[in-house]
CSV table of C-alpha atoms in Angstrom, one decimal:
chain,number,residue,atom,x,y,z
A,1,MET,CA,60.3,-18.2,76.8
A,2,THR,CA,62.8,-16.2,78.8
A,3,ILE,CA,66.2,-15.6,77.4
A,4,THR,CA,68.8,-13.8,79.5
A,5,SER,CA,71.9,-12.4,77.8
A,6,LEU,CA,75.0,-11.8,79.8
A,7,ASP,CA,78.2,-9.8,79.2
A,8,PHE,CA,81.2,-8.9,81.3
A,9,GLU,CA,84.1,-6.5,80.8
A,10,THR,CA,87.3,-7.1,82.6
A,11,ALA,CA,90.1,-4.8,83.8
A,12,ASN,CA,92.8,-7.1,82.7
A,13,GLN,CA,93.4,-10.8,81.6
A,14,SER,CA,92.4,-12.1,85.0
A,15,ARG,CA,89.0,-13.8,84.8
A,16,VAL,CA,88.3,-12.4,88.3
A,17,SER,CA,88.8,-8.8,87.2
A,18,ILE,CA,85.2,-8.1,86.2
A,19,CYS,CA,84.7,-4.4,86.1
A,20,ALA,CA,81.3,-4.2,84.4
A,21,ALA,CA,78.4,-6.5,84.1
A,22,GLY,CA,75.4,-6.3,81.8
A,23,ILE,CA,72.3,-8.4,81.3
A,24,ALA,CA,69.4,-8.2,78.9
A,25,VAL,CA,66.2,-10.2,79.5
A,26,PHE,CA,64.0,-11.0,76.6
A,27,GLU,CA,60.5,-12.4,77.2
A,28,ASN,CA,58.8,-14.0,74.2
A,29,GLY,CA,61.0,-12.1,71.8
A,30,SER,CA,60.7,-8.6,73.5
A,31,LEU,CA,63.3,-6.9,75.6
A,32,THR,CA,61.8,-6.6,79.1
A,33,GLU,CA,64.8,-5.7,81.2
A,34,SER,CA,68.3,-4.4,80.7
A,35,ARG,CA,70.8,-3.8,83.5
A,36,HIS,CA,74.3,-2.5,83.9
A,37,TRP,CA,76.6,-2.6,86.9
A,38,LEU,CA,80.0,-1.1,87.4
A,39,VAL,CA,82.0,-3.6,89.5
A,40,ARG,CA,85.1,-3.0,91.6
A,41,PRO,CA,87.5,-6.0,91.0
A,42,PRO,CA,88.8,-7.6,94.1
A,43,LYS,CA,92.1,-6.8,95.7
A,44,GLY,CA,95.0,-8.1,93.6
A,45,HIS,CA,92.9,-8.2,90.4
A,46,GLY,CA,92.0,-4.5,90.0
A,47,TRP,CA,94.7,-3.1,87.8
A,48,PHE,CA,93.6,-1.9,84.4
A,49,LEU,CA,95.4,-2.8,81.3
A,50,PRO,CA,95.9,0.4,79.2
A,51,GLU,CA,94.8,-1.5,76.0
A,52,PHE,CA,91.5,-2.5,77.7
A,53,THR,CA,90.9,1.0,78.7
A,54,GLU,CA,92.0,2.7,75.5
A,55,ASP,CA,90.9,0.2,72.9
A,56,CYS,CA,88.0,-1.7,74.5
A,57,HIS,CA,85.6,-0.6,77.3
A,58,GLY,CA,87.2,2.7,78.3
A,59,LEU,CA,86.8,2.0,82.0
A,60,THR,CA,89.5,2.9,84.6
A,61,TRP,CA,90.0,2.3,88.3
A,62,PHE,CA,88.5,5.8,88.9
A,63,ASP,CA,85.2,4.6,87.3
A,64,VAL,CA,84.9,1.6,89.6
A,65,GLN,CA,86.7,2.5,92.8
A,66,ASP,CA,83.5,3.2,94.7
A,67,ALA,CA,81.4,0.5,92.9
A,68,PRO,CA,80.4,-2.7,94.8
A,69,GLU,CA,82.4,-5.9,94.4
A,70,PHE,CA,80.9,-8.7,92.4
A,71,SER,CA,79.7,-10.5,95.6
A,72,ALA,CA,77.3,-7.5,96.3
A,73,ILE,CA,75.6,-7.7,92.8
A,74,ALA,CA,75.7,-11.5,92.5
A,75,PRO,CA,72.3,-12.2,94.1
A,76,GLU,CA,70.5,-9.9,91.7
A,77,LEU,CA,72.5,-11.0,88.6
A,78,LEU,CA,72.4,-14.7,89.4
A,79,GLU,CA,68.6,-14.7,90.1
A,80,ARG,CA,68.1,-13.4,86.5
A,81,LEU,CA,70.3,-16.2,85.1
A,82,THR,CA,68.6,-19.0,87.0
A,83,ARG,CA,65.1,-18.0,86.1
A,84,ALA,CA,65.9,-17.9,82.4
A,85,ASP,CA,64.9,-20.8,80.1
A,86,ILE,CA,68.4,-20.3,78.6
A,87,VAL,CA,71.3,-17.9,79.1
A,88,ILE,CA,73.3,-16.6,76.2
A,89,ALA,CA,76.6,-14.8,75.8
A,90,HIS,CA,78.6,-13.8,72.7
A,91,ASN,CA,81.9,-15.7,73.0
A,92,ALA,CA,80.4,-17.5,76.0
A,93,GLN,CA,83.8,-19.2,76.9
A,94,PHE,CA,85.0,-15.8,78.1
A,95,ASP,CA,81.9,-14.6,80.0
A,96,ILE,CA,81.1,-18.0,81.5
A,97,GLY,CA,84.7,-18.5,82.4
A,98,ALA,CA,84.8,-15.1,84.1
A,99,LEU,CA,81.6,-15.9,86.0
A,100,ARG,CA,82.9,-19.3,87.2
A,101,ALA,CA,86.3,-17.8,88.3
A,102,THR,CA,84.7,-14.9,90.1
A,103,LEU,CA,82.1,-17.1,91.9
A,104,ASP,CA,85.0,-19.4,93.0
A,105,HIS,CA,87.1,-16.4,94.1
A,106,PHE,CA,84.3,-15.1,96.4
A,107,GLY,CA,83.3,-18.6,97.6
A,108,LEU,CA,79.8,-18.1,96.1
A,109,ALA,CA,77.5,-21.0,95.3
A,110,CYS,CA,77.5,-22.0,91.6
A,111,PRO,CA,73.9,-21.8,90.2
A,112,GLU,CA,72.8,-24.2,87.5
A,113,PHE,CA,71.5,-23.0,84.1
A,114,ASP,CA,71.7,-23.9,80.5
A,115,TYR,CA,73.6,-21.5,78.2
A,116,LEU,CA,74.7,-21.1,74.6
A,117,CYS,CA,77.2,-19.1,72.7
A,118,THR,CA,75.8,-16.8,70.0
A,119,TYR,CA,79.2,-16.7,68.3
A,120,ARG,CA,79.2,-20.5,67.8
A,121,VAL,CA,75.6,-20.5,66.7
A,122,ALA,CA,76.2,-17.7,64.2
A,123,GLU,CA,79.1,-19.6,62.6
A,124,ARG,CA,76.6,-22.3,61.7
A,125,ILE,CA,73.6,-20.0,60.8
A,126,TRP,CA,75.6,-17.4,58.8
A,127,PRO,CA,78.8,-19.2,57.6
A,128,ASP,CA,79.4,-16.8,54.8
A,129,LEU,CA,79.9,-13.6,56.9
A,130,PRO,CA,83.5,-12.3,57.0
A,131,ASN,CA,83.6,-13.0,60.7
A,132,HIS,CA,81.3,-13.7,63.6
A,133,GLN,CA,82.3,-10.9,66.0
A,134,LEU,CA,79.4,-9.2,67.8
A,135,ASN,CA,79.8,-5.9,65.9
A,136,THR,CA,79.7,-7.7,62.5
A,137,LEU,CA,76.6,-9.7,63.5
A,138,ALA,CA,74.9,-6.6,64.8
A,139,ALA,CA,75.6,-4.7,61.5
A,140,HIS,CA,74.3,-7.8,59.6
A,141,ILE,CA,70.9,-7.6,61.4
A,142,GLY,CA,70.8,-3.7,61.3
A,143,HIS,CA,71.3,-3.2,65.0
A,144,GLU,CA,73.4,-0.2,66.2
A,145,PHE,CA,75.1,-0.3,69.6
A,146,HIS,CA,78.0,0.9,71.7
A,147,HIS,CA,80.4,-2.1,71.4
A,148,HIS,CA,82.3,-3.2,74.6
A,149,HIS,CA,79.7,-1.7,76.9
A,150,ALA,CA,78.4,-4.6,78.9
A,151,GLN,CA,74.7,-3.7,78.8
A,152,ALA,CA,74.8,-2.8,75.1
A,153,ASP,CA,76.7,-6.0,74.3
A,154,ALA,CA,74.2,-8.1,76.2
A,155,GLU,CA,71.3,-6.5,74.3
A,156,ALA,CA,73.1,-6.9,71.0
A,157,ALA,CA,73.7,-10.6,71.6
A,158,GLY,CA,70.1,-11.1,72.5
A,159,ARG,CA,68.9,-9.3,69.3
A,160,VAL,CA,71.4,-11.4,67.2
A,161,LEU,CA,69.9,-14.6,68.7
A,162,LEU,CA,66.4,-13.5,67.9
A,163,ALA,CA,67.4,-12.6,64.4
A,164,MET,CA,69.0,-16.1,63.9
A,165,MET,CA,65.8,-17.7,65.3
A,166,LYS,CA,63.7,-15.7,62.8
A,167,HIS,CA,66.1,-16.5,59.9
A,168,GLN,CA,65.8,-20.3,60.7
A,169,ASN,CA,62.1,-20.1,61.5
A,170,ALA,CA,62.8,-21.4,65.0
A,171,LYS,CA,60.2,-20.6,67.7
A,172,THR,CA,62.7,-21.2,70.6
A,173,PRO,CA,66.4,-21.0,71.1
A,174,ARG,CA,66.5,-24.8,71.7
A,175,GLU,CA,64.8,-25.3,68.3
A,176,LEU,CA,67.5,-23.1,66.7
A,177,LEU,CA,70.2,-25.1,68.4
A,178,GLN,CA,68.7,-28.3,67.0
A,179,LYS,CA,68.7,-26.9,63.5
A,180,ALA,CA,72.3,-25.8,64.0
A,181,ALA,CA,73.3,-29.2,65.5
A,182,ILE,CA,74.5,-27.6,68.7
A,183,VAL,CA,73.8,-28.8,72.2
A,184,PRO,CA,73.3,-26.2,75.0
A,185,ARG,CA,75.9,-26.3,77.8
A,186,ARG,CA,75.1,-26.6,81.5
A,187,PHE,CA,76.7,-24.2,84.0
A,188,CYS,CA,78.1,-25.7,87.2
A,189,GLN,CA,77.6,-29.4,86.5
C-alpha cells in the first residue's frame, strides 16, 4: 500500500502562487521518501504577502527567485502522485485546488488519482479534539514537526493518517474511510 502525502505553500492568495512543494511517500506504513522543492511562482503570481512570510512559511522572493517554476518539477511530483494507491493532504481543498490551478496555468495534463483529506477524516475519528488543524493532530499523536514547511507538513499528515488507521484498526486508508463513512475523491475527473 503506497500513500503519498502532498503539501504546498503559496506566496499569496493566488492558487497559482505555489512557492514550495513537499511530498512524503509511505510504503506499508513506513516513510520511504520525503522531498521538498522551492518553486518560483509564475510571472504575475510571485508577490509575497507579508503575513505569509512572517506568520506562516517564512519564504520570500529571494528564497525562490532562482528556483524552477512548477512546470519543471511537475513530472517528478506528478509521477509520485499517480503511482500512489491514494494521495492525502491536510485541508486537501487548498492543496488540490492549488495543484489544479497551477496545472491549468501551465497547460499541463491533469493526472488521475484518488485522494482524501486528513482534516475531514480526523473530524470523524477524533471529534472531541479542540480543533483538527495539523499541528493539533500532530501533538495528539506525539509527532513534532516544523509547521508550514511543505515537506514537514506532508510527513506530518502521513503520520496522522497512519495513527488514525491504527486507532480504528484499519489496515488500509480505504478501510479507514469506510469506517469514517467518507468516500475518496478523484482528481481530474
